[in-house]
Coordinates of N, CA and C in Angstrom, one line a residue:
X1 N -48.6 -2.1 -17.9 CA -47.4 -1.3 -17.6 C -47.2 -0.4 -18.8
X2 N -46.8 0.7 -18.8 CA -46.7 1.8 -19.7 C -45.4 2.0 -20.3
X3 N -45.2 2.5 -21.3 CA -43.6 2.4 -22.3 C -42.7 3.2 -21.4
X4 N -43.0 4.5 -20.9 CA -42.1 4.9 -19.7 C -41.9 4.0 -18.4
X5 N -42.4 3.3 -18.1 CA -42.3 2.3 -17.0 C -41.2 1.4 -17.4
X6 N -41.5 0.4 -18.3 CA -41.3 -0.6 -18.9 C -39.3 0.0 -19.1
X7 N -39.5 1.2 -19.8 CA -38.0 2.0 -20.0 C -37.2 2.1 -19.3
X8 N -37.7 2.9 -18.3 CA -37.3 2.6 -16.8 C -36.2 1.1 -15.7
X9 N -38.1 0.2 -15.6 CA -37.3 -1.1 -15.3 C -35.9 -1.6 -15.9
X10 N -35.7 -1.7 -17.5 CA -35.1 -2.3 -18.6 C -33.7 -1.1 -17.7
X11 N -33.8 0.2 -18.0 CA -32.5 0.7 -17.9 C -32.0 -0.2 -16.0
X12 N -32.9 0.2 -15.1 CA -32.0 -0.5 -13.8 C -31.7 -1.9 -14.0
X13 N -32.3 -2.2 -14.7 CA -32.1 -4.5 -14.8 C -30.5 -3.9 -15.6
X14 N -30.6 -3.0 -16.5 CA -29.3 -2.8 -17.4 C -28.0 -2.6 -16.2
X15 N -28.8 -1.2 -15.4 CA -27.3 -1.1 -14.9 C -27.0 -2.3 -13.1
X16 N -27.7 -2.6 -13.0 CA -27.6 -3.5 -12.0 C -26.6 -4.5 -12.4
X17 N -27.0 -4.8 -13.5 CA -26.6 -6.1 -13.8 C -24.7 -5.5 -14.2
X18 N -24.7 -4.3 -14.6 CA -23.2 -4.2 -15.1 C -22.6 -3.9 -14.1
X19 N -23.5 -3.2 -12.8 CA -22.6 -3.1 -11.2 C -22.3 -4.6 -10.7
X20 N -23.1 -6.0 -11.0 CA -22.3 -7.4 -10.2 C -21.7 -7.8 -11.5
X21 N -21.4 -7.5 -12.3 CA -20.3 -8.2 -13.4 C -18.8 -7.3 -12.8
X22 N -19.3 -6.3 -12.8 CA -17.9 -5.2 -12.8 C -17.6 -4.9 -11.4
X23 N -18.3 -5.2 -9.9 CA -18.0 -5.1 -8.9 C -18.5 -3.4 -8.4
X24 N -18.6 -2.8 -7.7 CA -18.4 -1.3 -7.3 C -16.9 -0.7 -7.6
X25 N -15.9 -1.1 -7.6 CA -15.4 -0.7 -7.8 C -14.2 -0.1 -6.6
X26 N -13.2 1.1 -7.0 CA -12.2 1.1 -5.6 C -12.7 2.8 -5.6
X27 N -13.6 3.8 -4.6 CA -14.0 5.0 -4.8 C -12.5 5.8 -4.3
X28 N -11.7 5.4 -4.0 CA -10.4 6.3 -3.9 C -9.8 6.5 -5.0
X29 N -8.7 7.5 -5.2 CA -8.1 7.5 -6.4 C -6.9 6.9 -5.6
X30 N -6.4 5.8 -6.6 CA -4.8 5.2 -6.4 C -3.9 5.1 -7.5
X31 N -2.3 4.9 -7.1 CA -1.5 5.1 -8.2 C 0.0 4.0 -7.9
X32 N 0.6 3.6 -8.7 CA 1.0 2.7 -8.7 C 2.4 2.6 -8.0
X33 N 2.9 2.0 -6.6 CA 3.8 2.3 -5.9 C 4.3 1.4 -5.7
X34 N 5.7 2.1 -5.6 CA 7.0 0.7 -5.6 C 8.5 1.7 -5.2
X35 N 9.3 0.6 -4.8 CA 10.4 1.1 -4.5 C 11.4 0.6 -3.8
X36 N 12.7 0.8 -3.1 CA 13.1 0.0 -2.4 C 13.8 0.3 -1.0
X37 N 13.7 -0.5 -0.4 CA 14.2 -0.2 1.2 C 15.5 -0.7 1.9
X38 N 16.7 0.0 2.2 CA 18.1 -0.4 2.1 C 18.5 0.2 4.2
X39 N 19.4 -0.5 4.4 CA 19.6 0.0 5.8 C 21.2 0.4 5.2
X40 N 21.7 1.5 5.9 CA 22.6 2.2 5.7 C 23.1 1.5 4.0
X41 N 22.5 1.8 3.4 CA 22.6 1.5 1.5 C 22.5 0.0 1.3
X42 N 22.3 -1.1 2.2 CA 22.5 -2.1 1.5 C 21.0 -2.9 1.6
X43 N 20.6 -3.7 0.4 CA 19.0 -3.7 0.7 C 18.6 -4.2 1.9
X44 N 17.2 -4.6 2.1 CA 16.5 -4.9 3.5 C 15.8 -5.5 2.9
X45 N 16.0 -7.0 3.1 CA 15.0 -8.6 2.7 C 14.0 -8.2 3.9
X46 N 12.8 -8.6 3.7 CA 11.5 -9.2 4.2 C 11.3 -7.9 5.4
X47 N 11.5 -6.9 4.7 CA 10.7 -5.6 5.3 C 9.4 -5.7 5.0
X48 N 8.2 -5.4 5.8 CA 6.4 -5.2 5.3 C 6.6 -3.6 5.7
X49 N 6.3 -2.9 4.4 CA 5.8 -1.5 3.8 C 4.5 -1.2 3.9
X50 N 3.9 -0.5 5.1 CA 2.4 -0.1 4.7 C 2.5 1.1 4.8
X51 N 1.5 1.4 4.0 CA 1.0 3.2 3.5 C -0.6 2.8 4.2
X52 N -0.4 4.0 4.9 CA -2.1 4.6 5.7 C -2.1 5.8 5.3
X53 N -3.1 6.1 4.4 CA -3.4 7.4 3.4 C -4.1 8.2 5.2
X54 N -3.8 9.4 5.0 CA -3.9 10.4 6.1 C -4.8 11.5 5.3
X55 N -4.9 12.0 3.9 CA -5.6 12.9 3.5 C -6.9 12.1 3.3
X56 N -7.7 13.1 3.9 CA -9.5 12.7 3.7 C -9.8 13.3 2.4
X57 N -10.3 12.0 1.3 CA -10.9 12.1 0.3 C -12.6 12.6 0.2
X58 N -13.3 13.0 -1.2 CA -14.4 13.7 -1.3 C -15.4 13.0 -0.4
X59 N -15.0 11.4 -0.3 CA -16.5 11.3 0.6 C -16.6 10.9 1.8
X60 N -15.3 11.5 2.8 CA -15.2 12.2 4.4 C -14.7 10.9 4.7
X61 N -13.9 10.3 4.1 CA -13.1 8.6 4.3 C -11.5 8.9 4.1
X62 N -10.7 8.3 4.7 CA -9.4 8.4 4.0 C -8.9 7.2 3.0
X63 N -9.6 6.2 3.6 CA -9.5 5.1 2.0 C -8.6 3.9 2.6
X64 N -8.5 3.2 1.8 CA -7.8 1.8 2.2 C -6.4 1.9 2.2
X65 N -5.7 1.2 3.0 CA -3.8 1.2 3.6 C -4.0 0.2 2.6
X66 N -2.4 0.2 2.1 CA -1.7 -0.6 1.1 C -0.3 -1.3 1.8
X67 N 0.2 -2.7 1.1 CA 1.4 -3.1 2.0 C 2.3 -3.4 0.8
X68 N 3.2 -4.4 1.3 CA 4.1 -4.7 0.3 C 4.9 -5.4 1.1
X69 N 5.7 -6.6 0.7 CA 7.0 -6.9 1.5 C 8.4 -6.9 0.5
X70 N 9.5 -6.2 0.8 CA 10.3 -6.3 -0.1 C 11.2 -7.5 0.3
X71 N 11.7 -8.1 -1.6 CA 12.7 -8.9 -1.8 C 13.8 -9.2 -1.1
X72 N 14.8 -10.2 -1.8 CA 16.3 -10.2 -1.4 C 16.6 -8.9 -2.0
X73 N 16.3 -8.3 -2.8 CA 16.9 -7.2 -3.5 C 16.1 -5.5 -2.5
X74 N 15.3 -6.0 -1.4 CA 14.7 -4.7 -0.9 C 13.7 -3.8 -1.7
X75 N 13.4 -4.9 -2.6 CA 12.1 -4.0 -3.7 C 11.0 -4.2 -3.2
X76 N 10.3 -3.5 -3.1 CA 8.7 -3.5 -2.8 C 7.9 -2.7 -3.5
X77 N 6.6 -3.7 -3.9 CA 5.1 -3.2 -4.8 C 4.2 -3.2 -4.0
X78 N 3.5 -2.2 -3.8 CA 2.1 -1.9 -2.8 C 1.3 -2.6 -3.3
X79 N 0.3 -3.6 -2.6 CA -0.8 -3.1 -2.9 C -2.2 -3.0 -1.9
X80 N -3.3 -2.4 -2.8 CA -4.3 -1.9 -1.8 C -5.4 -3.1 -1.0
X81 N -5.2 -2.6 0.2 CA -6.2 -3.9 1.3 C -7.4 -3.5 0.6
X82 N -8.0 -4.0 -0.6 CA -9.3 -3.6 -1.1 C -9.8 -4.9 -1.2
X83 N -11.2 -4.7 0.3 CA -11.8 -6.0 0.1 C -12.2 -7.2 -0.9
X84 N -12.4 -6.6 -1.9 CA -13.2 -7.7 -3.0 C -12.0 -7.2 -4.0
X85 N -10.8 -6.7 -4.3 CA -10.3 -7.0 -5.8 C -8.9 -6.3 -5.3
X86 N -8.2 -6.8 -6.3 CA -6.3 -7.3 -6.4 C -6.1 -5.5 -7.0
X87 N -5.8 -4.7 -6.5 CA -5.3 -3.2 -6.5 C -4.2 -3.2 -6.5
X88 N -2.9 -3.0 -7.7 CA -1.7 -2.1 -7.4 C -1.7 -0.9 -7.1
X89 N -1.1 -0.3 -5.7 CA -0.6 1.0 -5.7 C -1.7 0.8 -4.4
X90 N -1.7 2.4 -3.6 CA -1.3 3.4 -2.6 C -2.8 4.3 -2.9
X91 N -3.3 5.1 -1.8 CA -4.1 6.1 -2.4 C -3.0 7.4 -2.3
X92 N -3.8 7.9 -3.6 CA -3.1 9.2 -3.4 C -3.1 9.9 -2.1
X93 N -2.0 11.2 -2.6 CA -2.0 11.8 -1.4 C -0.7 11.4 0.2
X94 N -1.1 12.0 1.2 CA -0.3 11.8 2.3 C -0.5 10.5 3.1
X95 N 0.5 9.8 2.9 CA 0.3 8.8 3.8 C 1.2 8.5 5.2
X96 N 1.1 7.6 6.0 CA 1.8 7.4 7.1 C 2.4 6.0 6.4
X97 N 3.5 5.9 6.8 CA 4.5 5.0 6.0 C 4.9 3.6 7.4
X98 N 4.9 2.8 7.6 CA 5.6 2.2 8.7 C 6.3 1.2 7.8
X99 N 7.3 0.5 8.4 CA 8.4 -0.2 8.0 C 8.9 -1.2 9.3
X100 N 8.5 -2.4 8.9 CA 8.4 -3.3 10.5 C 9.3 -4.7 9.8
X101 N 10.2 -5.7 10.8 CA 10.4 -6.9 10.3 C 9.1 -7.7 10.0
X102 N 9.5 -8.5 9.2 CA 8.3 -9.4 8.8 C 8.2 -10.6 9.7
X103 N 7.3 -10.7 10.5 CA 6.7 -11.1 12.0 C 7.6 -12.9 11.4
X104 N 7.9 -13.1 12.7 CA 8.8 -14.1 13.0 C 10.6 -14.6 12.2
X105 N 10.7 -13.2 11.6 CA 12.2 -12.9 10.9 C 12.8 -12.1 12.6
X106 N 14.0 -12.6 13.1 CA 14.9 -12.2 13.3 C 15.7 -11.2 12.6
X107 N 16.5 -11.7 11.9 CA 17.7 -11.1 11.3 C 17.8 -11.0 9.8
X108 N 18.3 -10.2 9.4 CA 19.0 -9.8 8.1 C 20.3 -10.3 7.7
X109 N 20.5 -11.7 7.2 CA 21.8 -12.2 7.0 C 22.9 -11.6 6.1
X110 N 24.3 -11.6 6.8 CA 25.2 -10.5 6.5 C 24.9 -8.8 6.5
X111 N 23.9 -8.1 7.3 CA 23.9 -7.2 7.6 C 23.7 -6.9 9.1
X112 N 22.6 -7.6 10.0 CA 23.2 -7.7 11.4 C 22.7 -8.8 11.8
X113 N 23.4 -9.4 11.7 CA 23.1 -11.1 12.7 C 23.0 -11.0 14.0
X114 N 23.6 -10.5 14.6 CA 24.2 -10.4 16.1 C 22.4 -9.6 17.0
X115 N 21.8 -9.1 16.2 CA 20.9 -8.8 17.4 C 19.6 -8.9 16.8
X116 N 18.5 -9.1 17.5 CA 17.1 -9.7 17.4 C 16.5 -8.7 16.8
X117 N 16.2 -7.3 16.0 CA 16.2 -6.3 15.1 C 17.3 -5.6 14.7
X118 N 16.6 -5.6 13.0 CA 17.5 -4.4 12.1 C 16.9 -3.2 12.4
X119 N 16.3 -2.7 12.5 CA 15.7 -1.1 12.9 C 16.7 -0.6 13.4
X120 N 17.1 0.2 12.9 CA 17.7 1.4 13.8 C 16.6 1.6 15.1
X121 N 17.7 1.2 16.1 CA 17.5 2.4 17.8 C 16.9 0.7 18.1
X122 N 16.7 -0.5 17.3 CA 16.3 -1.8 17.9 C 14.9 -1.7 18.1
X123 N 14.2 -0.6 17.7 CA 12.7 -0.2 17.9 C 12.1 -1.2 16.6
X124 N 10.8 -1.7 17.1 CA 9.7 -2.5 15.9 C 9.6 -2.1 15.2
X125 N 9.5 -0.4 15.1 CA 9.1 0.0 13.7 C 9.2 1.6 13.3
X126 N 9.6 1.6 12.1 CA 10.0 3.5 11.8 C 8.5 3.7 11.1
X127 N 8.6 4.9 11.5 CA 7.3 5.3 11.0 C 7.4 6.8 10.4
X128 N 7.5 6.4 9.3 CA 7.6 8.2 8.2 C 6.2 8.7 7.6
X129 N 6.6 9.3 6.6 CA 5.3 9.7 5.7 C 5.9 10.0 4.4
X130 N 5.3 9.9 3.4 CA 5.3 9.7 1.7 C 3.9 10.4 1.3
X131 N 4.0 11.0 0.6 CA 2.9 11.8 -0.2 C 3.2 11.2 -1.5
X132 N 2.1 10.5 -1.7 CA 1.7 9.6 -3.4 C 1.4 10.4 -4.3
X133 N 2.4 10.5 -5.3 CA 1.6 11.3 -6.9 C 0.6 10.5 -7.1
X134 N -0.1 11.5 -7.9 CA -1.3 10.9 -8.3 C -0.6 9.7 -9.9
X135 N 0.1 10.2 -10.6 CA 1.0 9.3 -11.9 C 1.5 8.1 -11.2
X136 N 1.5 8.1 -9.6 CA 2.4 7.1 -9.2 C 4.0 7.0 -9.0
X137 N 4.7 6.5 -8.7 CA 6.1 6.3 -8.8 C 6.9 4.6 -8.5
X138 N 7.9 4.6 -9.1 CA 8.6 3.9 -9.1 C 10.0 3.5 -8.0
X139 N 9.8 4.9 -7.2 CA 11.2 5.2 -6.4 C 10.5 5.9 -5.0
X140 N 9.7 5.3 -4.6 CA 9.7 5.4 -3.1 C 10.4 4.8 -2.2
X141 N 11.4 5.0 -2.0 CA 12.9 4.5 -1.3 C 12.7 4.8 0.3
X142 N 13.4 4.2 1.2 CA 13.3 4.0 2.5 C 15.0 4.1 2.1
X143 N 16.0 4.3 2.8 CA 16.8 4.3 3.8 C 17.2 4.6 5.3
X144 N 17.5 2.8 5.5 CA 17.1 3.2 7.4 C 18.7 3.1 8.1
X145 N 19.0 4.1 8.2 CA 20.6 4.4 8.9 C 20.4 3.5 9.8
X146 N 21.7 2.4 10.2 CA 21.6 1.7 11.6 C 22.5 2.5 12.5
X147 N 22.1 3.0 13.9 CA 22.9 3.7 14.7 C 24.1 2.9 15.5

């Protein structure tokens, strides 16, 4: 085997080996999202928040949806459905927002007891859109007026 050869093998065994220590990686750009979700201003316990990125990224994909469930306090932290590793945040960009009870919650105690959804209009689920800074934010807020 020849010193160019030899150079060669040594650099792929090199980077192979730092692609299964370090994983591939997440090819989307993401940023760090949070925020909180209130029905006519007062919070909303055990809402699930997903973001479905809608802008197609450089390699003809739109990239992985991100969730979150907010607190007693209606705070919620995304993070990304990335097969193999633990992602905070959203991909950038335009996303489709949905806002659903958290499957087998009834009610929101002391805000409406009396009927089998908080949604406004009694519908499963609102469905907005949020465009993600690339810096991220802190205050991706939902307020869901009850009619």
């Amino acid at each position: 085997m020849t010193i160019a050869k030899c150079g060669m093998l040594s650099t792929t065994v090199i980077l192979t080996g730092i692609m299964v220590l370090t994983g591939c990686g997440n090819p989307f750009p993401t940023a760090s999202i949070s925020g909180t979700v209130t029905i006519n201003g007062q919070p909303a316990p055990k809402i699930v928040v997903q973001f479905e990125p809608e802008s197609e990224q450089k390699n003809g994909t739109v990239g992985y949806g991100a969730s979150g469930l907010t607190d007693e306090n209606g705070h919620y932290e995304l993070m990304l459905a990335h097969p193999n590793k633990d992602i905070k945040g959203a991909v950038v960009g335009k996303n489709k927002v949905t806002l659903r009870m958290l499957p087998g919650e009834e009610t929101v105690p002391g805000i409406r007891d009396e009927v089998p959804s908080i949604l406004p209009g009694g519908v499963a689920a609102i469905i907005t859109e949020f465009d993600v800074p690339a810096k991220g934010t802190q205050s991706a807020d939902f307020n869901l007026p009850l009619e």
